[in-house]
Amino acid sequence: MIIKTQVGIVGAGPAGLLLSHLLHRRGIESVILESRSRSYVEHRIRAGVLEHASVKLLVDSGVGQRLLSEGMEHRGIQLRFNRRRHLLDFRALVGRTITIYGQQEVVKDLIAARLQEGGQILFEVNDVRLEDLVTGDPSVRFVRDGKEMVLRCQIVAGCDGFHGVCRSSIPAGAFKVFEREYPFAWLGILAEAAPASSELIYSYDERGFALFSMRSPRITRLYLQVQPDEDLANWPDDRVWDELQVRLQCDDGWRLNEGPVLEKSLTTMRSYVIEPMQYGSLFLAGDAAHIVPPTGAKGMNLALADVYVLSEAIAEYLKFNKREGLEGYSNRCLRRVWRAEHFSWWMTSMLHRFADEDAFQHRLQLSQLEYIVNSPLAAASLAENYTGFPLE
Ligand code: RFL
Ligand code: PHB
């Protein structure tokens, strides 16, 4: 069976869904192909921090209602080291804030909006293959309910995340990869416990990094730096809580609230960028093109920023036959991507314990942290990057 549309989108994560929504608002049709079920993508626990510009983009495009009522606006974050807390007040430093709102909530809002407006999302498709990417007449083949299907379109958007198939459809030699792996992973838990702090806490401790975050007034989200090959079986809930209490402790006696653990997972840490983010009629966006370690809270925000640029470029091409936007897409996105790559690498390097770390390295990290909490100029640089740059 053949389906025709203007833009074929692979992946119903934040990138694919927002792209389809923004295109619809510009009068352009698309179809999304997603390998997982609707329920799976709506319950996948991932990011939680929305930059200032991401909130504005979602609100301005009409999908910000629940975000505005349930999202938790934060004026800053805490840095902890040497058992002391230091508030970085982003609003005072750079006049911008961030909002805590789970990625799966963004995904739910976008799916609801797409379906309500007659958008097509085909869930649980298999064996997605891209064809004829350089002929100007691309297609996407896939299997649905055991039947072979073809999606014919003018543009293919590869929004299928880091482990998707779109990036690997580009022939070797047509791209360059820049990457870095880190010698640790994050163990994350979601717990039914009231957040014990009103700000996120990034803690640099002798025993490793810990992060305190939240999802709602009843749900706490926490992360611990662990070995890259760590086995979750070694981390029963009691051990996780004990380690979190130690790494997040503070001289003023602050303690975490504990509660039932609802989810536990491991995340590897990697930086990765492919250049260019385009091949023929295929345009990559979000994690399909680049990933960052989560320490800077940038991944979802980059995904949203990419498709903002892409939706504008596709609309100019399909409506007015102007190709400049599409031709400049990769370069335009990569400027923001590399800023986020640097910031995420820098936050990661400053806040984690490295296995081969010597005393010199440790002193440098402490000195950098001291500098940030004592110099308004250094703090403003962190705040500017963390809250994010405006969308051009
Ligand atoms: P996604 O969300 O991975 O969506 C890709 C979709 O494509 C589907 N798919 C396919 N569909 C069809 N055919 C195939 N062959 C397919 N292969 C895959 C997948 O099922 C999926 O639905 O990519 P997208 O849209 O680019 O979004 C990127 C974000 O998900 C990611 O960058 C963030 O989650 C990263 N991240 C964070 N980002 C932030 O901005 N702020 C944060 O606070 C933050 N914290 C985090 C994070 C990521 C984490 N993990 C688990 C990696 C914290 C963690 C722990
Ligand atoms: C989260 O709430 O999941 C979160 C917050 C900040 C980060 C990473 C993840 O840097």
CSV table of C-alpha atoms and ligand atoms in Angstrom, one decimal:
chain,number,residue,atom,x,y,z
A,1,MET,CA,0.0,0.0,0.0
A,2,ILE,CA,1.2,3.5,-0.9
A,3,ILE,CA,0.7,6.6,1.3
A,4,LYS,CA,1.5,10.0,-0.1
A,5,THR,CA,2.4,13.0,2.0
A,6,GLN,CA,4.7,16.1,1.8
A,7,VAL,CA,7.0,15.2,4.7
A,8,GLY,CA,7.8,11.7,6.0
A,9,ILE,CA,8.9,11.9,9.7
A,10,VAL,CA,10.6,8.9,11.3
A,11,GLY,CA,10.2,8.9,15.1
A,12,ALA,CA,7.5,10.3,17.5
A,13,GLY,CA,9.8,11.7,20.2
A,14,PRO,CA,9.9,15.5,21.0
A,15,ALA,CA,11.6,16.3,17.6
A,16,GLY,CA,9.3,14.3,15.3
A,17,LEU,CA,6.1,15.3,17.1
A,18,LEU,CA,6.9,19.0,17.3
A,19,LEU,CA,8.1,19.1,13.7
A,20,SER,CA,4.8,17.6,12.5
A,21,HIS,CA,2.8,20.1,14.7
A,22,LEU,CA,4.8,23.1,13.4
A,23,LEU,CA,4.5,22.0,9.8
A,24,HIS,CA,0.7,21.6,10.2
A,25,ARG,CA,0.5,25.2,11.5
A,26,ARG,CA,2.3,26.3,8.3
A,27,GLY,CA,-0.2,24.3,6.2
A,28,ILE,CA,2.1,21.4,5.4
A,29,GLU,CA,1.1,17.7,5.7
A,30,SER,CA,3.2,15.0,7.3
A,31,VAL,CA,3.0,11.4,8.5
A,32,ILE,CA,5.0,10.2,11.5
A,33,LEU,CA,6.2,6.6,11.6
A,34,GLU,CA,7.0,5.3,15.2
A,35,SER,CA,8.3,1.9,16.1
A,36,ARG,CA,6.9,1.9,19.6
A,37,SER,CA,3.3,2.0,20.9
A,38,ARG,CA,1.6,5.3,21.9
A,39,SER,CA,1.6,4.2,25.5
A,40,TYR,CA,5.3,3.4,25.5
A,41,VAL,CA,6.4,6.8,24.2
A,42,GLU,CA,4.0,8.6,26.5
A,43,HIS,CA,5.5,6.9,29.6
A,44,ARG,CA,9.2,6.9,28.7
A,45,ILE,CA,10.9,8.7,31.5
A,46,ARG,CA,13.7,11.0,30.3
A,47,ALA,CA,14.5,14.7,30.4
A,48,GLY,CA,12.9,17.2,32.7
A,49,VAL,CA,14.3,20.7,32.1
A,50,LEU,CA,12.9,23.1,29.5
A,51,GLU,CA,14.9,26.1,28.6
A,52,HIS,CA,13.3,29.5,28.4
A,53,ALA,CA,13.1,29.4,24.6
A,54,SER,CA,11.6,25.9,24.5
A,55,VAL,CA,8.8,27.0,26.8
A,56,LYS,CA,8.1,30.0,24.6
A,57,LEU,CA,8.1,27.9,21.5
A,58,LEU,CA,5.7,25.3,22.9
A,59,VAL,CA,3.4,28.1,24.3
A,60,ASP,CA,3.5,30.2,21.1
A,61,SER,CA,2.7,27.2,18.9
A,62,GLY,CA,-0.4,26.5,21.0
A,63,VAL,CA,0.6,23.4,23.0
A,64,GLY,CA,1.6,25.1,26.2
A,65,GLN,CA,-1.6,25.0,28.2
A,66,ARG,CA,-0.7,22.1,30.6
A,67,LEU,CA,2.9,23.2,30.6
A,68,LEU,CA,1.9,26.6,31.9
A,69,SER,CA,-0.4,25.2,34.6
A,70,GLU,CA,1.7,22.1,35.7
A,71,GLY,CA,5.2,23.0,34.8
A,72,MET,CA,7.4,24.2,37.7
A,73,GLU,CA,9.2,27.4,36.9
A,74,HIS,CA,12.6,27.6,38.6
A,75,ARG,CA,14.6,30.8,39.0
A,76,GLY,CA,17.9,29.0,39.5
A,77,ILE,CA,19.8,25.9,40.6
A,78,GLN,CA,22.0,25.0,43.5
A,79,LEU,CA,25.6,23.9,43.3
A,80,ARG,CA,26.9,21.8,46.2
A,81,PHE,CA,30.5,21.0,47.0
A,82,ASN,CA,32.5,20.7,50.3
A,83,ARG,CA,29.1,20.2,51.9
A,84,ARG,CA,28.0,23.7,51.2
A,85,ARG,CA,25.1,25.0,49.2
A,86,HIS,CA,25.3,27.8,46.7
A,87,LEU,CA,22.3,29.3,44.9
A,88,LEU,CA,22.8,30.5,41.3
A,89,ASP,CA,19.9,32.8,40.8
A,90,PHE,CA,19.4,32.7,37.0
A,91,ARG,CA,16.7,35.4,37.0
A,92,ALA,CA,19.0,37.8,38.8
A,93,LEU,CA,22.0,36.8,36.7
A,94,VAL,CA,20.6,36.8,33.2
A,95,GLY,CA,16.9,37.6,33.6
A,96,ARG,CA,15.7,34.1,32.4
A,97,THR,CA,14.3,31.0,34.1
A,98,ILE,CA,13.9,27.3,33.3
A,99,THR,CA,10.8,25.1,33.7
A,100,ILE,CA,10.6,21.6,35.1
A,101,TYR,CA,8.2,19.6,33.0
A,102,GLY,CA,8.7,15.9,32.1
A,103,GLN,CA,9.6,15.0,28.5
A,104,GLN,CA,6.8,12.4,28.5
A,105,GLU,CA,4.4,15.3,29.3
A,106,VAL,CA,5.6,17.2,26.3
A,107,VAL,CA,5.2,14.1,24.2
A,108,LYS,CA,1.6,13.5,25.5
A,109,ASP,CA,0.7,17.1,24.8
A,110,LEU,CA,2.0,17.0,21.3
A,111,ILE,CA,0.4,13.6,20.5
A,112,ALA,CA,-2.9,14.9,21.7
A,113,ALA,CA,-2.6,18.1,19.6
A,114,ARG,CA,-1.6,16.2,16.5
A,115,LEU,CA,-4.4,13.6,16.7
A,116,GLN,CA,-7.0,16.3,17.5
A,117,GLU,CA,-6.0,18.2,14.4
A,118,GLY,CA,-6.2,15.1,12.2
A,119,GLY,CA,-2.5,14.4,12.1
A,120,GLN,CA,-1.3,10.9,11.2
A,121,ILE,CA,1.0,9.0,13.6
A,122,LEU,CA,1.5,5.4,12.7
A,123,PHE,CA,2.6,3.6,15.9
A,124,GLU,CA,4.2,0.2,16.1
A,125,VAL,CA,5.7,0.1,12.5
A,126,ASN,CA,8.6,-2.2,11.8
A,127,ASP,CA,11.6,-2.4,9.4
A,128,VAL,CA,11.7,1.2,8.4
A,129,ARG,CA,14.0,1.7,5.3
A,130,LEU,CA,14.8,5.0,3.5
A,131,GLU,CA,15.1,4.9,-0.3
A,132,ASP,CA,16.1,7.2,-3.1
A,133,LEU,CA,17.4,10.0,-0.9
A,134,VAL,CA,19.4,11.7,-3.6
A,135,THR,CA,16.9,11.5,-6.5
A,136,GLY,CA,14.6,14.3,-5.2
A,137,ASP,CA,11.8,11.7,-5.0
A,138,PRO,CA,12.5,9.9,-1.7
A,139,SER,CA,10.4,7.2,-0.1
A,140,VAL,CA,10.2,5.4,3.2
A,141,ARG,CA,9.3,1.7,3.3
A,142,PHE,CA,8.0,0.0,6.4
A,143,VAL,CA,5.9,-2.9,7.7
A,144,ARG,CA,2.7,-2.4,9.5
A,145,ASP,CA,0.5,-5.2,10.8
A,146,GLY,CA,2.6,-7.6,8.7
A,147,LYS,CA,2.0,-5.6,5.5
A,148,GLU,CA,4.7,-3.9,3.4
A,149,MET,CA,3.9,-0.2,3.0
A,150,VAL,CA,5.5,2.8,1.2
A,151,LEU,CA,5.4,6.4,2.3
A,152,ARG,CA,6.1,8.7,-0.7
A,153,CYS,CA,7.1,12.2,0.2
A,154,GLN,CA,9.3,15.2,-0.8
A,155,ILE,CA,11.3,15.5,2.4
A,156,VAL,CA,12.3,12.9,5.0
A,157,ALA,CA,12.9,14.0,8.6
A,158,GLY,CA,15.1,11.6,10.6
A,159,CYS,CA,13.8,12.2,14.1
A,160,ASP,CA,14.4,8.6,15.3
A,161,GLY,CA,16.8,9.2,18.1
A,162,PHE,CA,20.4,8.0,18.6
A,163,HIS,CA,19.7,4.4,17.9
A,164,GLY,CA,17.4,5.0,14.9
A,165,VAL,CA,17.9,3.9,11.3
A,166,CYS,CA,18.0,7.3,9.5
A,167,ARG,CA,21.5,8.3,10.4
A,168,SER,CA,22.8,4.9,9.2
A,169,SER,CA,21.1,5.4,5.8
A,170,ILE,CA,23.8,8.0,5.0
A,171,PRO,CA,26.7,6.4,3.1
A,172,ALA,CA,30.1,6.4,4.7
A,173,GLY,CA,32.1,9.3,3.3
A,174,ALA,CA,29.2,11.7,3.2
A,175,PHE,CA,29.5,12.8,6.8
A,176,LYS,CA,32.0,13.3,9.7
A,177,VAL,CA,31.5,12.2,13.3
A,178,PHE,CA,32.8,14.0,16.4
A,179,GLU,CA,32.5,12.0,19.6
A,180,ARG,CA,33.6,11.5,23.2
A,181,GLU,CA,32.7,8.8,25.7
A,182,TYR,CA,32.9,9.4,29.4
A,183,PRO,CA,34.1,6.8,32.0
A,184,PHE,CA,30.9,6.8,34.0
A,185,ALA,CA,27.1,6.4,33.7
A,186,TRP,CA,24.1,7.8,35.6
A,187,LEU,CA,21.9,5.6,37.7
A,188,GLY,CA,18.5,7.4,37.8
A,189,ILE,CA,15.5,6.9,40.1
A,190,LEU,CA,12.0,8.3,40.1
A,191,ALA,CA,10.6,8.3,43.7
A,192,GLU,CA,7.3,9.0,45.3
A,193,ALA,CA,8.6,11.6,47.7
A,194,ALA,CA,8.0,15.3,48.1
A,195,PRO,CA,11.0,17.3,46.7
A,196,ALA,CA,13.1,18.4,49.8
A,197,SER,CA,14.5,21.4,47.9
A,198,SER,CA,12.8,23.9,45.7
A,199,GLU,CA,15.8,24.0,43.3
A,200,LEU,CA,17.7,21.4,41.4
A,201,ILE,CA,20.9,20.4,43.2
A,202,TYR,CA,24.1,19.6,41.3
A,203,SER,CA,26.5,18.1,43.8
A,204,TYR,CA,30.2,17.4,43.4
A,205,ASP,CA,31.2,15.0,46.1
A,206,GLU,CA,34.3,12.9,46.9
A,207,ARG,CA,32.3,9.8,46.1
A,208,GLY,CA,31.0,11.1,42.8
A,209,PHE,CA,28.4,13.4,41.3
A,210,ALA,CA,24.8,13.4,42.4
A,211,LEU,CA,21.8,15.3,41.0
A,212,PHE,CA,18.5,16.1,42.8
A,213,SER,CA,15.6,17.0,40.5
A,214,MET,CA,11.9,16.6,40.6
A,215,ARG,CA,8.8,16.1,38.4
A,216,SER,CA,5.9,17.4,40.6
A,217,PRO,CA,5.2,18.4,44.2
A,218,ARG,CA,5.0,14.7,45.0
A,219,ILE,CA,7.7,13.2,42.8
A,220,THR,CA,11.5,13.4,43.2
A,221,ARG,CA,14.0,12.5,40.4
A,222,LEU,CA,17.5,11.6,41.4
A,223,TYR,CA,20.7,10.6,39.7
A,224,LEU,CA,24.1,9.1,40.9
A,225,GLN,CA,27.3,8.9,39.0
A,226,VAL,CA,28.2,5.1,38.8
A,227,GLN,CA,30.6,2.9,36.8
A,228,PRO,CA,29.9,2.8,33.1
A,229,ASP,CA,29.3,-1.0,33.2
A,230,GLU,CA,27.4,-0.9,36.5
A,231,ASP,CA,24.8,-3.7,37.1
A,232,LEU,CA,21.5,-2.4,38.5
A,233,ALA,CA,21.3,-5.6,40.5
A,234,ASN,CA,24.1,-4.1,42.7
A,235,TRP,CA,21.9,-1.1,43.6
A,236,PRO,CA,18.9,-2.2,45.8
A,237,ASP,CA,16.8,0.8,46.8
A,238,ASP,CA,18.4,1.1,50.3
A,239,ARG,CA,21.9,1.4,48.8
A,240,VAL,CA,20.7,4.1,46.3
A,241,TRP,CA,19.1,6.2,49.1
A,242,ASP,CA,22.2,5.8,51.4
A,243,GLU,CA,24.5,6.9,48.6
A,244,LEU,CA,22.3,9.9,47.6
A,245,GLN,CA,22.1,11.0,51.2
A,246,VAL,CA,25.9,11.0,51.5
A,247,ARG,CA,26.6,12.7,48.2
A,248,LEU,CA,23.9,15.4,48.7
A,249,GLN,CA,24.6,16.1,52.3
A,250,CYS,CA,25.1,19.6,53.5
A,251,ASP,CA,26.6,21.1,56.7
A,252,ASP,CA,23.2,22.7,57.5
A,253,GLY,CA,21.7,19.2,58.1
A,254,TRP,CA,19.6,19.1,54.9
A,255,ARG,CA,18.2,15.7,54.1
A,256,LEU,CA,16.4,14.1,51.2
A,257,ASN,CA,12.9,12.9,51.6
A,258,GLU,CA,12.8,9.2,50.8
A,259,GLY,CA,9.9,7.2,49.4
A,260,PRO,CA,8.9,4.2,47.1
A,261,VAL,CA,11.1,3.9,44.0
A,262,LEU,CA,8.9,4.0,40.9
A,263,GLU,CA,11.6,3.5,38.3
A,264,LYS,CA,15.3,2.8,38.2
A,265,SER,CA,17.5,3.0,35.1
A,266,LEU,CA,21.1,3.5,33.8
A,267,THR,CA,22.1,6.1,31.2
A,268,THR,CA,25.5,6.0,29.5
A,269,MET,CA,27.2,9.3,28.9
A,270,ARG,CA,28.4,10.4,25.5
A,271,SER,CA,28.9,13.4,23.3
A,272,TYR,CA,28.3,12.9,19.6
A,273,VAL,CA,27.8,15.2,16.6
A,274,ILE,CA,27.3,14.2,12.9
A,275,GLU,CA,28.1,16.8,10.2
A,276,PRO,CA,26.3,17.8,8.1
A,277,MET,CA,22.9,17.0,9.5
A,278,GLN,CA,21.6,16.4,6.0
A,279,TYR,CA,22.0,14.0,3.1
A,280,GLY,CA,20.0,14.6,-0.1
A,281,SER,CA,16.3,14.8,0.9
A,282,LEU,CA,17.0,13.5,4.4
A,283,PHE,CA,17.3,16.0,7.3
A,284,LEU,CA,18.3,14.7,10.7
A,285,ALA,CA,17.0,16.4,13.9
A,286,GLY,CA,17.5,15.9,17.6
A,287,ASP,CA,19.3,12.9,19.1
A,288,ALA,CA,19.5,11.3,15.6
A,289,ALA,CA,22.1,13.9,14.8
A,290,HIS,CA,23.7,14.8,18.1
A,291,ILE,CA,23.7,13.8,21.7
A,292,VAL,CA,25.1,15.4,24.9
A,293,PRO,CA,25.7,14.0,28.4
A,294,PRO,CA,22.6,15.0,30.4
A,295,THR,CA,24.6,17.2,32.9
A,296,GLY,CA,23.7,20.4,31.0
A,297,ALA,CA,20.0,19.4,30.5
A,298,LYS,CA,20.3,20.2,26.8
A,299,GLY,CA,19.2,17.2,24.8
A,300,MET,CA,15.4,17.8,24.5
A,301,ASN,CA,15.9,21.5,24.1
A,302,LEU,CA,18.3,21.0,21.1
A,303,ALA,CA,15.8,18.6,19.5
A,304,LEU,CA,13.0,21.3,19.8
A,305,ALA,CA,15.3,24.0,18.4
A,306,ASP,CA,16.4,21.8,15.4
A,307,VAL,CA,12.8,21.3,14.3
A,308,TYR,CA,11.9,24.9,14.8
A,309,VAL,CA,14.6,25.7,12.2
A,310,LEU,CA,13.6,22.7,10.0
A,311,SER,CA,9.9,23.5,9.9
A,312,GLU,CA,10.6,27.1,8.7
A,313,ALA,CA,13.1,25.8,6.0
A,314,ILE,CA,10.7,23.1,4.8
A,315,ALA,CA,7.8,25.5,4.6
A,316,GLU,CA,9.9,28.0,2.5
A,317,TYR,CA,10.8,25.2,0.1
A,318,LEU,CA,7.4,23.5,-0.3
A,319,LYS,CA,5.4,26.7,-0.4
A,320,PHE,CA,7.7,29.1,-2.3
A,321,ASN,CA,10.3,26.7,-3.8
A,322,LYS,CA,13.1,28.6,-1.9
A,323,ARG,CA,15.9,26.2,-1.1
A,324,GLU,CA,18.2,28.5,1.0
A,325,GLY,CA,16.7,27.5,4.3
A,326,LEU,CA,17.1,23.8,3.6
A,327,GLU,CA,20.7,24.4,2.4
A,328,GLY,CA,21.6,26.4,5.5
A,329,TYR,CA,19.7,24.1,7.9
A,330,SER,CA,22.7,22.1,9.1
A,331,ASN,CA,25.0,25.0,9.6
A,332,ARG,CA,22.3,27.0,11.4
A,333,CYS,CA,21.6,24.2,13.8
A,334,LEU,CA,25.2,23.2,14.4
A,335,ARG,CA,26.1,26.6,15.9
A,336,ARG,CA,23.6,26.0,18.7
A,337,VAL,CA,24.5,22.3,18.9
A,338,TRP,CA,28.2,23.0,19.4
A,339,ARG,CA,27.5,25.6,22.1
A,340,ALA,CA,25.4,23.0,23.9
A,341,GLU,CA,28.1,20.3,23.3
A,342,HIS,CA,30.7,22.5,24.9
A,343,PHE,CA,28.5,23.5,27.8
A,344,SER,CA,27.4,19.8,28.5
A,345,TRP,CA,31.0,18.6,28.3
A,346,TRP,CA,32.2,21.4,30.6
A,347,MET,CA,29.5,20.8,33.2
A,348,THR,CA,30.2,17.0,33.1
A,349,SER,CA,34.0,17.6,33.5
A,350,MET,CA,33.5,19.9,36.4
A,351,LEU,CA,31.0,17.9,38.4
A,352,HIS,CA,32.1,14.2,38.0
A,353,ARG,CA,34.9,12.3,39.7
A,354,PHE,CA,37.2,10.7,37.1
A,355,ALA,CA,38.7,7.3,37.9
A,356,ASP,CA,42.1,8.3,36.8
A,357,GLU,CA,41.8,11.7,38.4
A,358,ASP,CA,44.8,13.0,40.3
A,359,ALA,CA,44.9,15.5,43.2
A,360,PHE,CA,45.7,18.2,40.7
A,361,GLN,CA,42.6,17.6,38.6
A,362,HIS,CA,40.4,17.5,41.8
A,363,ARG,CA,41.8,20.9,42.9
A,364,LEU,CA,41.1,22.4,39.4
A,365,GLN,CA,37.5,21.2,39.6
A,366,LEU,CA,37.1,22.7,43.1
A,367,SER,CA,38.7,26.0,42.0
A,368,GLN,CA,36.3,26.2,39.0
A,369,LEU,CA,33.3,25.6,41.3
A,370,GLU,CA,34.6,28.3,43.8
A,371,TYR,CA,35.0,30.7,40.9
A,372,ILE,CA,31.5,30.2,39.7
A,373,VAL,CA,29.9,30.7,43.1
A,374,ASN,CA,32.1,33.7,43.9
A,375,SER,CA,32.2,35.6,40.6
A,376,PRO,CA,28.9,37.0,39.3
A,377,LEU,CA,30.5,37.1,35.8
A,378,ALA,CA,31.4,33.4,35.9
A,379,ALA,CA,28.0,32.5,37.3
A,380,ALA,CA,26.3,34.6,34.6
A,381,SER,CA,28.1,32.6,31.9
A,382,LEU,CA,26.8,29.3,33.4
A,383,ALA,CA,23.3,30.8,33.8
A,384,GLU,CA,23.3,32.1,30.2
A,385,ASN,CA,24.1,28.7,28.8
A,386,TYR,CA,21.9,26.7,31.2
A,387,THR,CA,18.7,28.8,30.5
A,388,GLY,CA,19.6,28.8,26.8
A,389,PHE,CA,19.9,31.2,24.0
A,390,PRO,CA,16.9,32.6,22.1
A,391,LEU,CA,15.8,30.9,18.9
A,392,GLU,CA,17.0,33.1,16.0
B,1,RFL,P1,13.8,10.4,21.0
B,1,RFL,O1,13.1,11.0,22.2
B,1,RFL,O2,14.8,9.3,21.3
B,1,RFL,O3,12.7,10.0,20.0
B,1,RFL,C1,13.1,9.1,18.9
B,1,RFL,C2,11.8,8.3,18.6
B,1,RFL,O4,12.1,7.5,17.4
B,1,RFL,C3,11.6,6.2,17.6
B,1,RFL,N1,12.4,5.3,16.8
B,1,RFL,C4,11.9,4.8,15.6
B,1,RFL,N2,10.8,5.0,15.0
B,1,RFL,C5,10.6,4.3,13.8
B,1,RFL,N3,11.6,3.5,13.2
B,1,RFL,C6,12.8,3.3,13.8
B,1,RFL,N4,13.7,2.6,13.3
B,1,RFL,C7,13.0,4.0,15.1
B,1,RFL,N5,14.0,4.0,15.9
B,1,RFL,C8,13.7,4.8,16.9
B,1,RFL,C9,11.8,6.0,19.1
B,1,RFL,O5,11.0,4.9,19.6
B,1,RFL,C10,11.5,7.3,19.7
B,1,RFL,O6,10.1,7.4,20.0
B,1,RFL,O7,14.6,11.6,20.2
B,1,RFL,P2,14.3,13.1,20.0
B,1,RFL,O8,12.9,13.4,19.6
B,1,RFL,O9,15.5,13.6,19.2
B,1,RFL,O10,14.5,13.8,21.5
B,1,RFL,C11,15.7,13.8,22.2
B,1,RFL,C12,15.5,13.7,23.7
B,1,RFL,O11,14.7,12.5,23.9
B,1,RFL,C13,16.8,13.6,24.5
B,1,RFL,O12,17.7,14.5,23.9
B,1,RFL,C14,16.6,13.9,25.9
B,1,RFL,O13,15.8,13.0,26.6
B,1,RFL,C15,18.0,14.0,26.6
B,1,RFL,N6,17.9,14.3,28.1
B,1,RFL,C16,17.6,15.6,28.5
B,1,RFL,N7,17.4,16.6,27.7
B,1,RFL,C17,17.0,17.8,28.1
B,1,RFL,O14,16.8,18.7,27.3
B,1,RFL,N8,16.9,18.1,29.5
B,1,RFL,C18,17.1,17.2,30.4
B,1,RFL,O15,17.0,17.4,31.6
B,1,RFL,C19,17.5,15.9,30.0
B,1,RFL,N9,17.7,14.9,30.8
B,1,RFL,C20,18.0,13.3,29.0
B,1,RFL,C21,18.0,13.6,30.4
B,1,RFL,C22,18.2,12.0,28.6
B,1,RFL,C23,18.3,11.0,29.5
B,1,RFL,N10,18.4,9.7,29.1
B,1,RFL,C24,17.6,8.6,29.5
B,1,RFL,C25,19.2,9.4,27.9
B,1,RFL,C26,18.1,12.6,31.3
B,1,RFL,C27,18.3,11.3,30.9
B,1,RFL,C28,18.5,10.3,32.0
B,2,PHB,C1,15.9,15.6,35.2
B,2,PHB,O1,15.1,16.2,35.9
B,2,PHB,O2,15.7,14.5,34.7
B,2,PHB,C2,17.2,16.2,34.9
B,2,PHB,C3,17.5,17.5,35.3
B,2,PHB,C4,18.7,18.1,35.1
B,2,PHB,C5,19.7,17.4,34.3
B,2,PHB,C6,19.4,16.2,33.8
B,2,PHB,C7,18.2,15.6,34.1
B,2,PHB,O3,20.8,18.0,34.0
